[in-house]
Coordinates of N, CA, C and O in Angstrom, one line a residue:
X41 N 8.0 -16.0 -9.6 CA 6.6 -15.5 -9.2 C 6.1 -16.3 -8.0 O 6.0 -17.6 -8.1
X42 N 5.9 -15.7 -6.9 CA 5.4 -16.4 -5.7 C 3.9 -16.6 -5.8 O 3.2 -15.8 -6.4
X43 N 3.5 -17.7 -5.4 CA 2.1 -18.1 -5.4 C 1.7 -18.5 -3.9 O 2.5 -19.1 -3.2
X44 N 0.5 -18.1 -3.6 CA 0.0 -18.4 -2.3 C -1.3 -19.3 -2.4 O -2.1 -19.0 -3.3
X45 N -1.3 -20.3 -1.6 CA -2.4 -21.3 -1.7 C -3.0 -21.4 -0.2 O -2.3 -21.8 0.7
X46 N -4.3 -21.0 -0.1 CA -4.9 -21.0 1.2 C -5.6 -22.4 1.4 O -6.1 -23.0 0.4
X47 N -5.8 -22.8 2.6 CA -6.5 -24.0 3.0 C -7.0 -23.8 4.4 O -6.6 -22.9 5.1
X48 N -8.0 -24.7 4.8 CA -8.4 -24.7 6.2 C -9.8 -24.1 6.4 O -10.3 -24.2 7.5
X49 N -10.4 -23.6 5.3 CA -11.8 -23.1 5.5 C -12.8 -24.2 5.7 O -12.5 -25.4 5.5
X50 N -14.0 -23.8 6.0 CA -15.1 -24.8 6.1 C -16.2 -24.2 6.9 O -16.3 -23.0 7.1
X51 N -17.1 -25.1 7.3 CA -18.3 -24.7 8.1 C -18.1 -25.0 9.5 O -17.6 -26.1 9.9
X52 N -18.3 -24.1 10.4 CA -18.1 -24.2 11.8 C -19.3 -23.5 12.5 O -19.9 -22.6 12.1
X53 N -19.6 -24.1 13.7 CA -20.7 -23.5 14.5 C -20.2 -22.2 15.2 O -19.0 -22.1 15.5
X54 N -21.1 -21.3 15.6 CA -20.7 -20.1 16.4 C -20.0 -20.6 17.6 O -20.4 -21.5 18.3
X55 N -18.9 -19.9 18.0 CA -18.1 -20.2 19.1 C -17.0 -21.2 18.8 O -16.1 -21.4 19.6
X56 N -17.0 -21.8 17.6 CA -16.0 -22.7 17.2 C -14.7 -22.1 16.7 O -14.5 -20.8 16.8
X57 N -13.8 -22.9 16.3 CA -12.4 -22.5 15.8 C -12.1 -23.1 14.5 O -12.5 -24.2 14.1
X58 N -11.3 -22.3 13.8 CA -10.7 -22.8 12.5 C -9.3 -22.3 12.4 O -9.0 -21.2 13.0
X59 N -8.4 -23.0 11.7 CA -7.1 -22.5 11.4 C -6.9 -22.5 9.9 O -6.9 -23.5 9.3
X60 N -6.6 -21.3 9.4 CA -6.4 -21.1 8.0 C -4.9 -21.2 7.7 O -4.1 -20.7 8.6
X61 N -4.5 -21.8 6.6 CA -3.1 -21.8 6.2 C -2.9 -21.1 4.9 O -3.7 -21.2 4.0
X62 N -1.7 -20.5 4.7 CA -1.4 -19.9 3.4 C 0.0 -20.3 3.1 O 1.0 -19.9 3.7
X63 N 0.1 -21.3 2.2 CA 1.4 -21.8 1.8 C 2.0 -21.1 0.6 O 1.3 -20.9 -0.4
X64 N 3.3 -20.7 0.7 CA 3.9 -20.0 -0.4 C 4.8 -20.9 -1.2 O 5.5 -21.8 -0.6
X65 N 4.8 -20.7 -2.5 CA 5.7 -21.4 -3.4 C 6.4 -20.4 -4.2 O 5.9 -19.4 -4.6
X66 N 7.7 -20.7 -4.4 CA 8.5 -19.7 -5.2 C 9.2 -18.7 -4.4 O 10.0 -17.9 -5.0
X67 N 9.1 -18.6 -3.1 CA 9.8 -17.6 -2.3 C 9.7 -18.0 -0.9 O 8.7 -18.4 -0.4
X68 N 10.8 -17.7 -0.2 CA 10.7 -17.7 1.3 C 10.1 -16.4 1.7 O 10.2 -15.3 1.1
X69 N 9.3 -16.4 2.8 CA 8.5 -15.3 3.2 C 9.2 -14.4 4.2 O 8.6 -13.5 4.8
X70 N 10.5 -14.6 4.4 CA 11.2 -13.8 5.4 C 11.2 -12.3 5.1 O 11.3 -11.5 6.1
X71 N 11.1 -11.9 3.9 CA 11.1 -10.5 3.5 C 9.8 -10.0 3.1 O 9.7 -8.9 2.4
X72 N 8.7 -10.7 3.4 CA 7.4 -10.4 2.9 C 6.6 -9.9 4.1 O 6.6 -10.5 5.2
X73 N 5.8 -8.9 3.9 CA 4.8 -8.4 4.8 C 3.5 -9.2 4.4 O 3.0 -9.1 3.2
X74 N 3.0 -10.0 5.3 CA 1.9 -10.9 5.0 C 0.6 -10.5 5.7 O 0.7 -9.9 6.8
X75 N -0.5 -10.7 5.1 CA -1.8 -10.3 5.6 C -2.9 -11.3 5.3 O -2.8 -12.0 4.3
X76 N -3.9 -11.3 6.1 CA -5.2 -12.0 5.7 C -6.3 -10.9 5.6 O -6.4 -10.0 6.4
X77 N -7.0 -11.0 4.5 CA -8.2 -10.2 4.2 C -9.4 -11.1 4.1 O -9.3 -12.3 4.0
X78 N -10.6 -10.5 4.2 CA -11.8 -11.3 4.0 C -12.8 -10.4 3.2 O -12.8 -9.2 3.3
X79 N -13.7 -11.1 2.6 CA -14.7 -10.4 1.8 C -16.0 -11.2 1.9 O -16.1 -12.4 1.5
X80 N -17.0 -10.6 2.5 CA -18.4 -11.2 2.6 C -19.2 -10.7 1.4 O -18.9 -9.7 0.8
X81 N -20.2 -11.5 1.0 CA -21.0 -11.1 -0.2 C -21.6 -9.7 0.0 O -22.1 -9.3 1.0
X82 N -21.4 -8.9 -1.1 CA -22.0 -7.6 -1.1 C -21.1 -6.5 -0.4 O -21.6 -5.4 -0.2
X83 N -19.9 -6.9 0.1 CA -19.1 -6.0 0.8 C -17.7 -5.9 0.1 O -17.4 -6.6 -0.7
X84 N -17.0 -4.9 0.6 CA -15.6 -4.7 0.1 C -14.7 -5.6 0.9 O -15.0 -5.9 2.0
X85 N -13.5 -5.9 0.3 CA -12.5 -6.7 1.0 C -11.9 -5.9 2.1 O -11.6 -4.7 2.0
X86 N -11.9 -6.5 3.3 CA -11.3 -5.8 4.5 C -10.1 -6.5 5.0 O -10.0 -7.8 5.0
X87 N -9.2 -5.7 5.6 CA -8.0 -6.3 6.2 C -8.4 -6.8 7.6 O -9.0 -6.2 8.4
X88 N -7.9 -8.0 7.8 CA -8.2 -8.7 9.1 C -7.0 -8.7 10.0 O -7.1 -8.4 11.2
X89 N -5.8 -9.1 9.4 CA -4.6 -9.3 10.3 C -3.4 -9.1 9.4 O -3.4 -9.5 8.2
X90 N -2.3 -8.6 10.0 CA -1.1 -8.4 9.3 C 0.1 -8.8 10.2 O 0.1 -8.7 11.4
X91 N 1.1 -9.4 9.5 CA 2.4 -9.7 10.2 C 3.5 -9.2 9.3 O 3.6 -9.5 8.1
X92 N 4.3 -8.3 9.8 CA 5.3 -7.7 8.9 C 6.7 -8.4 9.1 O 6.8 -9.4 9.8
X93 N 7.7 -7.9 8.3 CA 8.9 -8.7 8.3 C 9.6 -8.7 9.6 O 10.4 -9.6 9.9
X94 N 9.3 -7.8 10.5 CA 9.9 -7.8 11.8 C 9.1 -8.6 12.8 O 9.5 -8.7 14.0
X95 N 8.0 -9.2 12.3 CA 7.2 -10.1 13.2 C 6.1 -9.3 13.9 O 5.4 -9.9 14.8
X96 N 6.0 -8.0 13.7 CA 4.9 -7.2 14.4 C 3.6 -7.6 13.8 O 3.4 -7.6 12.6
X97 N 2.6 -7.7 14.6 CA 1.3 -8.1 14.2 C 0.2 -7.0 14.5 O 0.3 -6.3 15.6
X98 N -0.7 -6.8 13.7 CA -1.9 -5.9 13.9 C -3.1 -6.6 13.4 O -3.1 -7.4 12.5
X99 N -4.2 -6.2 14.1 CA -5.5 -6.8 13.8 C -6.6 -5.8 13.6 O -6.5 -4.7 14.2
X100 N -7.6 -6.1 12.9 CA -8.8 -5.2 12.9 C -9.5 -5.3 14.2 O -9.4 -6.3 14.9
X101 N -10.2 -4.3 14.5 CA -10.9 -4.2 15.8 C -11.9 -5.4 15.9 O -12.2 -5.9 17.0
X102 N -12.5 -5.8 14.8 CA -13.6 -6.8 14.8 C -13.0 -8.2 15.2 O -13.8 -9.1 15.6
X103 N -11.7 -8.4 15.1 CA -11.2 -9.8 15.3 C -10.2 -9.8 16.5 O -9.7 -10.8 16.9
X104 N -9.8 -8.6 17.0 CA -8.8 -8.5 18.0 C -9.2 -9.3 19.2 O -10.3 -9.2 19.7
X105 N -8.2 -10.1 19.7 CA -8.5 -10.9 20.9 C -9.1 -12.3 20.5 O -9.1 -13.2 21.4
X106 N -9.5 -12.5 19.3 CA -10.1 -13.8 18.8 C -9.2 -14.5 17.8 O -9.1 -15.7 17.7
X107 N -8.6 -13.7 16.9 CA -7.8 -14.2 15.8 C -6.3 -14.0 16.1 O -5.9 -13.0 16.7
X108 N -5.4 -14.9 15.6 CA -4.0 -14.7 15.7 C -3.3 -15.1 14.4 O -3.6 -16.2 13.9
X109 N -2.5 -14.2 13.9 CA -1.7 -14.4 12.7 C -0.3 -14.9 13.1 O 0.2 -14.3 14.1
X110 N 0.2 -15.8 12.4 CA 1.6 -16.3 12.7 C 2.2 -16.9 11.5 O 1.6 -17.1 10.5
X111 N 3.5 -17.1 11.6 CA 4.3 -17.7 10.5 C 5.2 -18.8 11.0 O 5.7 -18.7 12.2
X112 N 5.3 -19.9 10.3 CA 6.2 -21.0 10.7 C 7.7 -20.6 10.7 O 8.0 -19.6 10.1
X113 N 8.5 -21.3 11.4 CA 9.9 -21.0 11.5 C 10.6 -21.0 10.2 O 11.6 -20.3 10.0
X114 N 10.2 -21.9 9.3 CA 10.8 -22.0 8.0 C 10.4 -20.8 7.1 O 11.0 -20.7 6.0
X115 N 9.5 -20.0 7.5 CA 9.1 -18.8 6.7 C 8.5 -19.3 5.4 O 8.7 -18.7 4.3
X116 N 7.6 -20.3 5.4 CA 7.0 -20.8 4.2 C 5.5 -20.8 4.3 O 4.8 -20.9 3.2
X117 N 4.9 -20.6 5.5 CA 3.5 -20.7 5.7 C 3.0 -19.7 6.7 O 3.7 -19.5 7.7
X118 N 1.9 -19.0 6.4 CA 1.3 -18.1 7.3 C 0.0 -18.7 7.7 O -0.7 -19.3 6.9
X119 N -0.3 -18.5 9.0 CA -1.5 -19.1 9.6 C -2.5 -18.0 10.1 O -2.0 -16.9 10.5
X120 N -3.7 -18.3 10.2 CA -4.7 -17.4 10.9 C -5.5 -18.4 11.8 O -6.3 -19.1 11.3
X121 N -5.2 -18.3 13.0 CA -6.0 -19.1 14.0 C -7.2 -18.2 14.4 O -7.1 -17.1 14.9
X122 N -8.4 -18.8 14.2 CA -9.6 -18.1 14.5 C -10.4 -18.8 15.5 O -10.8 -19.9 15.4
X123 N -10.6 -18.1 16.7 CA -11.4 -18.7 17.8 C -12.6 -17.8 18.0 O -12.7 -16.7 17.6
X124 N -13.5 -18.4 18.8 CA -14.8 -17.7 19.2 C -15.4 -17.1 17.9 O -15.8 -16.0 17.9
X125 N -15.6 -17.9 16.9 CA -16.1 -17.5 15.6 C -17.6 -17.1 15.8 O -18.3 -17.7 16.5
X126 N -17.9 -16.0 15.0 CA -19.2 -15.5 15.0 C -19.8 -15.6 13.6 O -19.0 -15.6 12.6
X127 N -21.1 -15.6 13.4 CA -21.7 -15.6 12.1 C -21.2 -14.4 11.2 O -21.0 -14.6 10.0
X128 N -20.9 -13.3 11.8 CA -20.4 -12.2 11.0 C -19.0 -12.4 10.5 O -18.4 -11.6 9.7
X129 N -18.3 -13.4 10.9 CA -17.0 -13.8 10.4 C -17.1 -14.5 9.1 O -16.1 -14.8 8.4
X130 N -18.3 -14.9 8.7 CA -18.5 -15.6 7.4 C -18.0 -14.8 6.3 O -18.5 -13.6 6.1
X131 N -17.1 -15.3 5.5 CA -16.5 -14.6 4.3 C -15.6 -15.5 3.6 O -15.3 -16.6 4.1
X132 N -15.1 -15.1 2.4 CA -14.0 -15.7 1.8 C -12.7 -15.0 2.3 O -12.6 -13.8 2.3
X133 N -11.8 -15.8 2.8 CA -10.6 -15.3 3.4 C -9.4 -15.4 2.4 O -9.2 -16.5 1.8
X134 N -8.7 -14.3 2.2 CA -7.6 -14.3 1.2 C -6.3 -14.0 1.9 O -6.2 -13.1 2.8
X135 N -5.3 -14.7 1.4 CA -3.9 -14.4 1.9 C -3.3 -13.4 0.9 O -3.5 -13.5 -0.3
X136 N -2.5 -12.5 1.4 CA -1.9 -11.4 0.6 C -0.5 -11.2 1.1 O -0.2 -11.2 2.3
X137 N 0.4 -11.0 0.2 CA 1.8 -10.7 0.5 C 2.4 -9.6 -0.3 O 2.0 -9.5 -1.5
X138 N 3.2 -8.8 0.3 CA 3.9 -7.7 -0.4 C 5.3 -7.6 0.1 O 5.6 -7.8 1.3
X139 N 6.2 -7.4 -0.9 CA 7.7 -7.4 -0.6 C 8.4 -6.3 -1.4 O 7.9 -6.1 -2.6
X140 N 9.4 -5.8 -0.9 CA 10.2 -4.9 -1.7 C 10.9 -5.7 -2.8 O 11.2 -6.9 -2.7
X141 N 11.0 -5.0 -4.0 CA 11.5 -5.7 -5.2 C 12.2 -4.7 -6.1 O 11.5 -3.9 -6.7
X142 N 13.5 -4.7 -6.1 CA 14.2 -3.7 -6.8 C 13.9 -2.3 -6.2 O 14.0 -2.1 -5.0
X143 N 13.5 -1.4 -7.1 CA 13.2 -0.1 -6.6 C 11.7 0.1 -6.3 O 11.2 1.1 -5.9
X144 N 11.0 -1.0 -6.5 CA 9.5 -1.0 -6.2 C 9.1 -2.1 -5.3 O 9.8 -2.3 -4.3
X145 N 8.0 -2.7 -5.6 CA 7.5 -3.8 -4.7 C 6.8 -4.8 -5.6 O 6.5 -4.6 -6.8
X146 N 6.6 -6.0 -5.1 CA 5.7 -7.0 -5.7 C 4.8 -7.5 -4.7 O 5.0 -7.5 -3.5
X147 N 3.6 -8.0 -5.2 CA 2.6 -8.5 -4.3 C 1.9 -9.6 -5.0 O 1.9 -9.8 -6.2
X148 N 1.2 -10.4 -4.2 CA 0.5 -11.6 -4.7 C -0.7 -11.9 -3.8 O -0.6 -11.6 -2.6
X149 N -1.8 -12.4 -4.4 CA -3.0 -12.9 -3.6 C -3.2 -14.4 -3.8 O -2.9 -14.9 -4.9
X150 N -3.7 -15.0 -2.8 CA -4.2 -16.3 -2.9 C -5.5 -16.4 -3.5 O -6.1 -15.3 -3.8
X151 N -6.0 -17.6 -3.8 CA -7.3 -17.8 -4.4 C -8.5 -17.6 -3.5 O -9.7 -17.5 -3.9
X152 N -8.3 -17.7 -2.2 CA -9.3 -17.5 -1.2 C -9.8 -18.9 -0.7 O -9.8 -19.9 -1.4
X153 N -10.3 -18.9 0.5 CA -10.9 -20.1 1.1 C -12.2 -19.6 1.9 O -12.1 -18.6 2.6
X154 N -13.3 -20.3 1.7 CA -14.5 -20.0 2.3 C -14.6 -20.4 3.8 O -14.3 -21.5 4.1
X155 N -15.0 -19.4 4.6 CA -15.3 -19.7 6.0 C -16.8 -19.4 6.3 O -17.2 -18.3 6.0
X156 N -17.5 -20.3 6.8 CA -18.9 -20.1 7.1 C -19.2 -20.5 8.5 O -18.9 -21.6 8.9
X157 N -19.7 -19.5 9.2 CA -20.0 -19.7 10.7 C -21.6 -19.7 10.8 O -22.2 -18.7 10.6
X158 N -22.1 -20.9 11.1 CA -23.5 -21.0 11.2 C -23.9 -22.2 12.0 O -23.2 -23.2 12.0
X159 N -25.1 -22.1 12.7 CA -25.6 -23.3 13.4 C -26.6 -24.1 12.6 O -27.1 -25.1 13.0

């Protein structure tokens, strides 16, 4: 059973930067499609960024050009570098992974890390 643990959230002023980390235990991430989601109070969880097994990356329009998703060479940790942060980026950020497993798939969520952008 793979588990994801996020870290790196906190309070930052508008225009600032944060880097979130998602560390995996129980599996190498080489065959996992990984993503970051976020959920603000009173809203549904939204997809922010994705990196697939081929290393291809996609971003939501709201973060494109400001956020970067990446994975370390050991395939154990996924990062979300967030620059030029805005108050509307305030949310709980979740790491998610999905991989083929037998004839189906398996997936897992992290517990979330709070990001607050405020002056």
